[in-house]
């Protein structure tokens, strides 16, 4: 490391691709024999070499701006492996995402659903969408990175989500294909994730009765890493808890 710093100067960022590959494959393997798409959050690091490395491994990408979508595509990502998430999407970004034919747009509110429908109508296309459901579960992480409680104001309630899915089902320009929840980052206890999955899967079952066939069950949130003495969650237990 010191030799590299002397050669290239500082500050210098060094990426351990072997470790990144190992972590990606561990997570992918946890869902072995099931169809799964592991998506890298581009907001964490948008370095093109890193994105290309992950794209070559078969990774999907979760983006929170169209510039991130553009970078993922530039790095070799398949458009059908890109999800556009996040709050505050601009109309021009939504339009570009629809033109790019990405997998789906994660919606945060009823107002956003209406905006996406309006833009899709203007383009005379069908927007594949997912809705972020807030399961009102305490993720047991730092309050600054908690996003799964009512008080966090991310996503919509179960009741509002159901209403939105029915609106999307009845729309000529919307196609509801996914359901999404994200309860926080640096999650070291998997029980809140499993509890959230149970709540959201119940909603998914209710939607099936209404002939709304959800194809993607999207689990957001960051599995915790070790800084000092933290114990990283067992990925097999994590996957089995979700699949249950």
mmCIF file of N, CA and C in Angstrom, residues 88-178:
data_model
loop_
_atom_site.group_PDB
_atom_site.id
_atom_site.type_symbol
_atom_site.label_atom_id
_atom_site.label_comp_id
_atom_site.label_asym_id
_atom_site.label_seq_id
_atom_site.Cartn_x
_atom_site.Cartn_y
_atom_site.Cartn_z
ATOM 1 N N UNK A 88 -37.394 12.394 -4.858
ATOM 2 C CA UNK A 88 -36.999 13.601 -5.593
ATOM 3 C C UNK A 88 -36.571 13.366 -7.023
ATOM 4 N N UNK A 89 -37.101 12.343 -7.694
ATOM 5 C CA UNK A 89 -36.771 12.133 -9.106
ATOM 6 C C UNK A 89 -37.372 13.265 -9.935
ATOM 7 N N UNK A 90 -36.587 13.849 -10.820
ATOM 8 C CA UNK A 90 -37.087 14.894 -11.704
ATOM 9 C C UNK A 90 -37.861 14.273 -12.874
ATOM 10 N N UNK A 91 -38.759 15.053 -13.486
ATOM 11 C CA UNK A 91 -39.543 14.554 -14.615
ATOM 12 C C UNK A 91 -38.646 14.104 -15.762
ATOM 13 N N UNK A 92 -37.590 14.887 -16.047
ATOM 14 C CA UNK A 92 -36.708 14.526 -17.163
ATOM 15 C C UNK A 92 -35.957 13.225 -16.868
ATOM 16 N N UNK A 93 -35.655 12.978 -15.589
ATOM 17 C CA UNK A 93 -34.985 11.728 -15.227
ATOM 18 C C UNK A 93 -35.921 10.535 -15.413
ATOM 19 N N UNK A 94 -37.169 10.711 -15.006
ATOM 20 C CA UNK A 94 -38.162 9.645 -15.172
ATOM 21 C C UNK A 94 -38.336 9.342 -16.661
ATOM 22 N N UNK A 95 -38.404 10.391 -17.465
ATOM 23 C CA UNK A 95 -38.558 10.229 -18.916
ATOM 24 C C UNK A 95 -37.378 9.461 -19.502
ATOM 25 N N UNK A 96 -36.171 9.840 -19.123
ATOM 26 C CA UNK A 96 -34.972 9.165 -19.641
ATOM 27 C C UNK A 96 -34.925 7.706 -19.193
ATOM 28 N N UNK A 97 -35.341 7.443 -17.961
ATOM 29 C CA UNK A 97 -35.345 6.070 -17.446
ATOM 30 C C UNK A 97 -36.316 5.195 -18.241
ATOM 31 N N UNK A 98 -37.476 5.756 -18.576
ATOM 32 C CA UNK A 98 -38.462 5.013 -19.362
ATOM 33 C C UNK A 98 -37.935 4.755 -20.779
ATOM 34 N N UNK A 99 -37.268 5.743 -21.351
ATOM 35 C CA UNK A 99 -36.694 5.579 -22.688
ATOM 36 C C UNK A 99 -35.584 4.530 -22.687
ATOM 37 N N UNK A 100 -34.852 4.442 -21.563
ATOM 38 C CA UNK A 100 -33.744 3.483 -21.461
ATOM 39 C C UNK A 100 -34.225 2.052 -21.256
ATOM 40 N N UNK A 101 -35.508 1.885 -20.916
ATOM 41 C CA UNK A 101 -36.068 0.542 -20.756
ATOM 42 C C UNK A 101 -35.526 -0.215 -19.560
ATOM 43 N N UNK A 102 -35.276 0.504 -18.459
ATOM 44 C CA UNK A 102 -34.751 -0.165 -17.262
ATOM 45 C C UNK A 102 -35.807 -1.094 -16.656
ATOM 46 N N UNK A 103 -35.367 -1.925 -15.715
ATOM 47 C CA UNK A 103 -36.250 -2.938 -15.132
ATOM 48 C C UNK A 103 -37.497 -2.334 -14.508
ATOM 49 N N UNK A 104 -37.315 -1.355 -13.587
ATOM 50 C CA UNK A 104 -38.485 -0.742 -12.952
ATOM 51 C C UNK A 104 -38.081 0.526 -12.207
ATOM 52 N N UNK A 105 -39.103 1.336 -11.930
ATOM 53 C CA UNK A 105 -38.933 2.546 -11.133
ATOM 54 C C UNK A 105 -39.614 2.318 -9.793
ATOM 55 N N UNK A 106 -38.861 2.512 -8.703
ATOM 56 C CA UNK A 106 -39.419 2.390 -7.360
ATOM 57 C C UNK A 106 -40.102 3.699 -6.981
ATOM 58 N N UNK A 107 -41.391 3.628 -6.668
ATOM 59 C CA UNK A 107 -42.157 4.825 -6.336
ATOM 60 C C UNK A 107 -42.243 5.021 -4.832
ATOM 61 N N UNK A 108 -42.180 6.283 -4.409
ATOM 62 C CA UNK A 108 -42.173 6.636 -2.990
ATOM 63 C C UNK A 108 -43.504 7.217 -2.507
ATOM 64 N N UNK A 109 -44.394 7.575 -3.449
ATOM 65 C CA UNK A 109 -45.634 8.243 -3.030
ATOM 66 C C UNK A 109 -46.690 8.131 -4.119
ATOM 67 N N UNK A 110 -47.915 8.460 -3.719
ATOM 68 C CA UNK A 110 -49.035 8.471 -4.667
ATOM 69 C C UNK A 110 -48.815 9.554 -5.724
ATOM 70 N N UNK A 111 -48.292 10.706 -5.297
ATOM 71 C CA UNK A 111 -48.040 11.806 -6.237
ATOM 72 C C UNK A 111 -47.032 11.379 -7.304
ATOM 73 N N UNK A 112 -46.013 10.619 -6.885
ATOM 74 C CA UNK A 112 -45.009 10.163 -7.851
ATOM 75 C C UNK A 112 -45.613 9.165 -8.843
ATOM 76 N N UNK A 113 -46.510 8.320 -8.369
ATOM 77 C CA UNK A 113 -47.201 7.381 -9.251
ATOM 78 C C UNK A 113 -47.937 8.136 -10.362
ATOM 79 N N UNK A 114 -48.632 9.210 -9.987
ATOM 80 C CA UNK A 114 -49.385 9.999 -10.965
ATOM 81 C C UNK A 114 -48.457 10.700 -11.956
ATOM 82 N N UNK A 115 -47.297 11.142 -11.468
ATOM 83 C CA UNK A 115 -46.329 11.799 -12.352
ATOM 84 C C UNK A 115 -45.739 10.804 -13.346
ATOM 85 N N UNK A 116 -45.384 9.626 -12.873
ATOM 86 C CA UNK A 116 -44.828 8.604 -13.774
ATOM 87 C C UNK A 116 -45.866 8.201 -14.819
ATOM 88 N N UNK A 117 -47.117 8.069 -14.376
ATOM 89 C CA UNK A 117 -48.189 7.723 -15.320
ATOM 90 C C UNK A 117 -48.325 8.800 -16.400
ATOM 91 N N UNK A 118 -48.268 10.055 -15.996
ATOM 92 C CA UNK A 118 -48.400 11.177 -16.933
ATOM 93 C C UNK A 118 -47.264 11.171 -17.955
ATOM 94 N N UNK A 119 -46.047 10.919 -17.477
ATOM 95 C CA UNK A 119 -44.876 10.910 -18.371
ATOM 96 C C UNK A 119 -44.928 9.704 -19.312
ATOM 97 N N UNK A 120 -45.346 8.557 -18.791
ATOM 98 C CA UNK A 120 -45.473 7.353 -19.623
ATOM 99 C C UNK A 120 -46.530 7.560 -20.708
ATOM 100 N N UNK A 121 -47.597 8.252 -20.347
ATOM 101 C CA UNK A 121 -48.664 8.537 -21.320
ATOM 102 C C UNK A 121 -48.131 9.435 -22.433
ATOM 103 N N UNK A 122 -47.338 10.435 -22.060
ATOM 104 C CA UNK A 122 -46.745 11.348 -23.040
ATOM 105 C C UNK A 122 -45.853 10.587 -24.021
ATOM 106 N N UNK A 123 -45.147 9.575 -23.500
ATOM 107 C CA UNK A 123 -44.249 8.763 -24.336
ATOM 108 C C UNK A 123 -44.982 7.610 -25.014
ATOM 109 N N UNK A 124 -46.251 7.441 -24.665
ATOM 110 C CA UNK A 124 -47.064 6.327 -25.181
ATOM 111 C C UNK A 124 -46.385 4.984 -24.906
ATOM 112 N N UNK A 125 -45.975 4.818 -23.652
ATOM 113 C CA UNK A 125 -45.314 3.578 -23.235
ATOM 114 C C UNK A 125 -45.890 3.137 -21.898
ATOM 115 N N UNK A 126 -45.502 1.951 -21.481
ATOM 116 C CA UNK A 126 -45.956 1.426 -20.192
ATOM 117 C C UNK A 126 -44.769 1.438 -19.229
ATOM 118 N N UNK A 127 -44.954 2.059 -18.086
ATOM 119 C CA UNK A 127 -43.889 2.143 -17.088
ATOM 120 C C UNK A 127 -43.977 0.969 -16.123
ATOM 121 N N UNK A 128 -42.900 0.190 -16.040
ATOM 122 C CA UNK A 128 -42.834 -0.886 -15.040
ATOM 123 C C UNK A 128 -42.482 -0.250 -13.701
ATOM 124 N N UNK A 129 -43.314 -0.507 -12.706
ATOM 125 C CA UNK A 129 -43.120 0.167 -11.424
ATOM 126 C C UNK A 129 -43.120 -0.806 -10.243
ATOM 127 N N UNK A 130 -42.514 -0.323 -9.164
ATOM 128 C CA UNK A 130 -42.544 -0.982 -7.865
ATOM 129 C C UNK A 130 -42.928 0.101 -6.861
ATOM 130 N N UNK A 131 -43.489 -0.288 -5.745
ATOM 131 C CA UNK A 131 -43.879 0.694 -4.723
ATOM 132 C C UNK A 131 -43.134 0.398 -3.421
ATOM 133 N N UNK A 132 -42.567 1.446 -2.844
ATOM 134 C CA UNK A 132 -41.850 1.286 -1.578
ATOM 135 C C UNK A 132 -42.835 1.308 -0.418
ATOM 136 N N UNK A 133 -42.925 0.184 0.253
ATOM 137 C CA UNK A 133 -43.837 0.034 1.387
ATOM 138 C C UNK A 133 -43.055 0.240 2.685
ATOM 139 N N UNK A 134 -43.625 1.029 3.578
ATOM 140 C CA UNK A 134 -43.013 1.236 4.887
ATOM 141 C C UNK A 134 -43.680 0.271 5.878
ATOM 142 N N UNK A 135 -42.964 -0.780 6.316
ATOM 143 C CA UNK A 135 -43.591 -1.789 7.187
ATOM 144 C C UNK A 135 -43.732 -1.370 8.637
ATOM 145 N N UNK A 136 -43.219 -0.172 8.987
ATOM 146 C CA UNK A 136 -43.256 0.330 10.368
ATOM 147 C C UNK A 136 -42.592 -0.656 11.338
ATOM 148 N N UNK A 137 -41.361 -1.020 10.998
ATOM 149 C CA UNK A 137 -40.561 -1.934 11.820
ATOM 150 C C UNK A 137 -39.277 -1.224 12.258
ATOM 151 N N UNK A 138 -38.922 -1.363 13.523
ATOM 152 C CA UNK A 138 -37.688 -0.784 14.048
ATOM 153 C C UNK A 138 -36.507 -1.638 13.569
ATOM 154 N N UNK A 139 -35.600 -1.068 12.771
ATOM 155 C CA UNK A 139 -34.483 -1.867 12.239
ATOM 156 C C UNK A 139 -33.367 -2.129 13.250
ATOM 157 N N UNK A 140 -33.474 -1.540 14.433
ATOM 158 C CA UNK A 140 -32.458 -1.714 15.488
ATOM 159 C C UNK A 140 -31.069 -1.289 15.004
ATOM 160 N N UNK A 141 -31.036 -0.154 14.338
ATOM 161 C CA UNK A 141 -29.766 0.408 13.900
ATOM 162 C C UNK A 141 -29.713 1.851 14.386
ATOM 163 N N UNK A 142 -28.706 2.611 13.984
ATOM 164 C CA UNK A 142 -28.594 4.006 14.403
ATOM 165 C C UNK A 142 -29.784 4.803 13.851
ATOM 166 N N UNK A 143 -30.403 5.663 14.673
ATOM 167 C CA UNK A 143 -31.599 6.400 14.215
ATOM 168 C C UNK A 143 -31.371 7.234 12.962
ATOM 169 N N UNK A 144 -30.127 7.659 12.718
ATOM 170 C CA UNK A 144 -29.857 8.479 11.535
ATOM 171 C C UNK A 144 -29.926 7.673 10.242
ATOM 172 N N UNK A 145 -29.814 6.347 10.328
ATOM 173 C CA UNK A 145 -29.863 5.518 9.107
ATOM 174 C C UNK A 145 -31.033 4.536 9.157
ATOM 175 N N UNK A 146 -32.019 4.879 9.969
ATOM 176 C CA UNK A 146 -33.252 4.090 10.054
ATOM 177 C C UNK A 146 -34.267 4.653 9.053
ATOM 178 N N UNK A 147 -34.887 3.760 8.272
ATOM 179 C CA UNK A 147 -35.853 4.234 7.264
ATOM 180 C C UNK A 147 -37.149 3.432 7.259
ATOM 181 N N UNK A 148 -37.332 2.526 8.242
ATOM 182 C CA UNK A 148 -38.464 1.611 8.196
ATOM 183 C C UNK A 148 -39.602 1.898 9.156
ATOM 184 N N UNK A 149 -39.538 3.034 9.867
ATOM 185 C CA UNK A 149 -40.612 3.392 10.800
ATOM 186 C C UNK A 149 -41.496 4.482 10.199
ATOM 187 N N UNK A 150 -42.740 4.546 10.660
ATOM 188 C CA UNK A 150 -43.665 5.581 10.176
ATOM 189 C C UNK A 150 -43.049 6.972 10.290
ATOM 190 N N UNK A 151 -42.338 7.197 11.398
ATOM 191 C CA UNK A 151 -41.788 8.531 11.658
ATOM 192 C C UNK A 151 -40.677 8.912 10.683
ATOM 193 N N UNK A 152 -40.116 7.924 9.958
ATOM 194 C CA UNK A 152 -39.028 8.211 9.029
ATOM 195 C C UNK A 152 -39.507 8.835 7.713
ATOM 196 N N UNK A 153 -40.808 8.707 7.424
ATOM 197 C CA UNK A 153 -41.414 9.363 6.254
ATOM 198 C C UNK A 153 -40.842 8.880 4.921
ATOM 199 N N UNK A 154 -40.421 7.625 4.859
ATOM 200 C CA UNK A 154 -40.012 7.034 3.585
ATOM 201 C C UNK A 154 -41.057 6.006 3.168
ATOM 202 N N UNK A 155 -41.382 5.972 1.874
ATOM 203 C CA UNK A 155 -42.346 4.989 1.397
ATOM 204 C C UNK A 155 -43.755 5.303 1.867
ATOM 205 N N UNK A 156 -44.653 4.326 1.644
ATOM 206 C CA UNK A 156 -46.069 4.517 1.994
ATOM 207 C C UNK A 156 -46.548 3.373 2.880
ATOM 208 N N UNK A 157 -47.655 3.597 3.553
ATOM 209 C CA UNK A 157 -48.224 2.572 4.426
ATOM 210 C C UNK A 157 -48.797 1.426 3.595
ATOM 211 N N UNK A 158 -49.095 0.316 4.260
ATOM 212 C CA UNK A 158 -49.706 -0.841 3.599
ATOM 213 C C UNK A 158 -51.009 -0.432 2.906
ATOM 214 N N UNK A 159 -51.833 0.345 3.593
ATOM 215 C CA UNK A 159 -53.141 0.744 3.057
ATOM 216 C C UNK A 159 -52.987 1.607 1.808
ATOM 217 N N UNK A 160 -52.080 2.585 1.869
ATOM 218 C CA UNK A 160 -51.861 3.462 0.715
ATOM 219 C C UNK A 160 -51.252 2.671 -0.443
ATOM 220 N N UNK A 161 -50.335 1.754 -0.116
ATOM 221 C CA UNK A 161 -49.707 0.932 -1.161
ATOM 222 C C UNK A 161 -50.750 0.122 -1.914
ATOM 223 N N UNK A 162 -51.678 -0.471 -1.177
ATOM 224 C CA UNK A 162 -52.724 -1.285 -1.819
ATOM 225 C C UNK A 162 -53.541 -0.429 -2.790
ATOM 226 N N UNK A 163 -53.886 0.776 -2.349
ATOM 227 C CA UNK A 163 -54.634 1.707 -3.197
ATOM 228 C C UNK A 163 -53.836 2.045 -4.462
ATOM 229 N N UNK A 164 -52.526 2.280 -4.288
ATOM 230 C CA UNK A 164 -51.667 2.629 -5.422
ATOM 231 C C UNK A 164 -51.549 1.476 -6.417
ATOM 232 N N UNK A 165 -51.441 0.254 -5.904
ATOM 233 C CA UNK A 165 -51.340 -0.913 -6.793
ATOM 234 C C UNK A 165 -52.618 -1.092 -7.619
ATOM 235 N N UNK A 166 -53.761 -0.838 -6.999
ATOM 236 C CA UNK A 166 -55.034 -0.945 -7.729
ATOM 237 C C UNK A 166 -55.099 0.133 -8.819
ATOM 238 N N UNK A 167 -54.638 1.356 -8.482
ATOM 239 C CA UNK A 167 -54.588 2.434 -9.479
ATOM 240 C C UNK A 167 -53.674 2.049 -10.642
ATOM 241 N N UNK A 168 -52.522 1.466 -10.314
ATOM 242 C CA UNK A 168 -51.567 1.064 -11.359
ATOM 243 C C UNK A 168 -52.130 -0.052 -12.226
ATOM 244 N N UNK A 169 -52.794 -1.006 -11.587
ATOM 245 C CA UNK A 169 -53.403 -2.125 -12.303
ATOM 246 C C UNK A 169 -54.427 -1.626 -13.325
ATOM 247 N N UNK A 170 -55.168 -0.588 -12.959
ATOM 248 C CA UNK A 170 -56.229 -0.058 -13.812
ATOM 249 C C UNK A 170 -55.733 0.974 -14.819
ATOM 250 N N UNK A 171 -54.436 1.275 -14.774
ATOM 251 C CA UNK A 171 -53.879 2.276 -15.674
ATOM 252 C C UNK A 171 -53.384 1.645 -16.966
ATOM 253 N N UNK A 172 -53.587 2.345 -18.050
ATOM 254 C CA UNK A 172 -53.122 1.885 -19.359
ATOM 255 C C UNK A 172 -51.617 2.051 -19.505
ATOM 256 N N UNK A 173 -51.025 2.898 -18.631
ATOM 257 C CA UNK A 173 -49.620 3.261 -18.819
ATOM 258 C C UNK A 173 -48.708 2.832 -17.659
ATOM 259 N N UNK A 174 -49.232 2.040 -16.734
ATOM 260 C CA UNK A 174 -48.432 1.547 -15.616
ATOM 261 C C UNK A 174 -48.520 0.030 -15.530
ATOM 262 N N UNK A 175 -47.393 -0.600 -15.194
ATOM 263 C CA UNK A 175 -47.365 -2.053 -15.009
ATOM 264 C C UNK A 175 -46.695 -2.361 -13.668
ATOM 265 N N UNK A 176 -47.487 -2.689 -12.643
ATOM 266 C CA UNK A 176 -46.885 -2.988 -11.333
ATOM 267 C C UNK A 176 -46.245 -4.373 -11.320
ATOM 268 N N UNK A 177 -44.919 -4.424 -11.228
ATOM 269 C CA UNK A 177 -44.218 -5.717 -11.264
ATOM 270 C C UNK A 177 -43.413 -5.999 -9.997
ATOM 271 N N UNK A 178 -43.237 -4.969 -9.138
ATOM 272 C CA UNK A 178 -42.401 -5.162 -7.962
ATOM 273 C C UNK A 178 -43.000 -4.588 -6.703
#
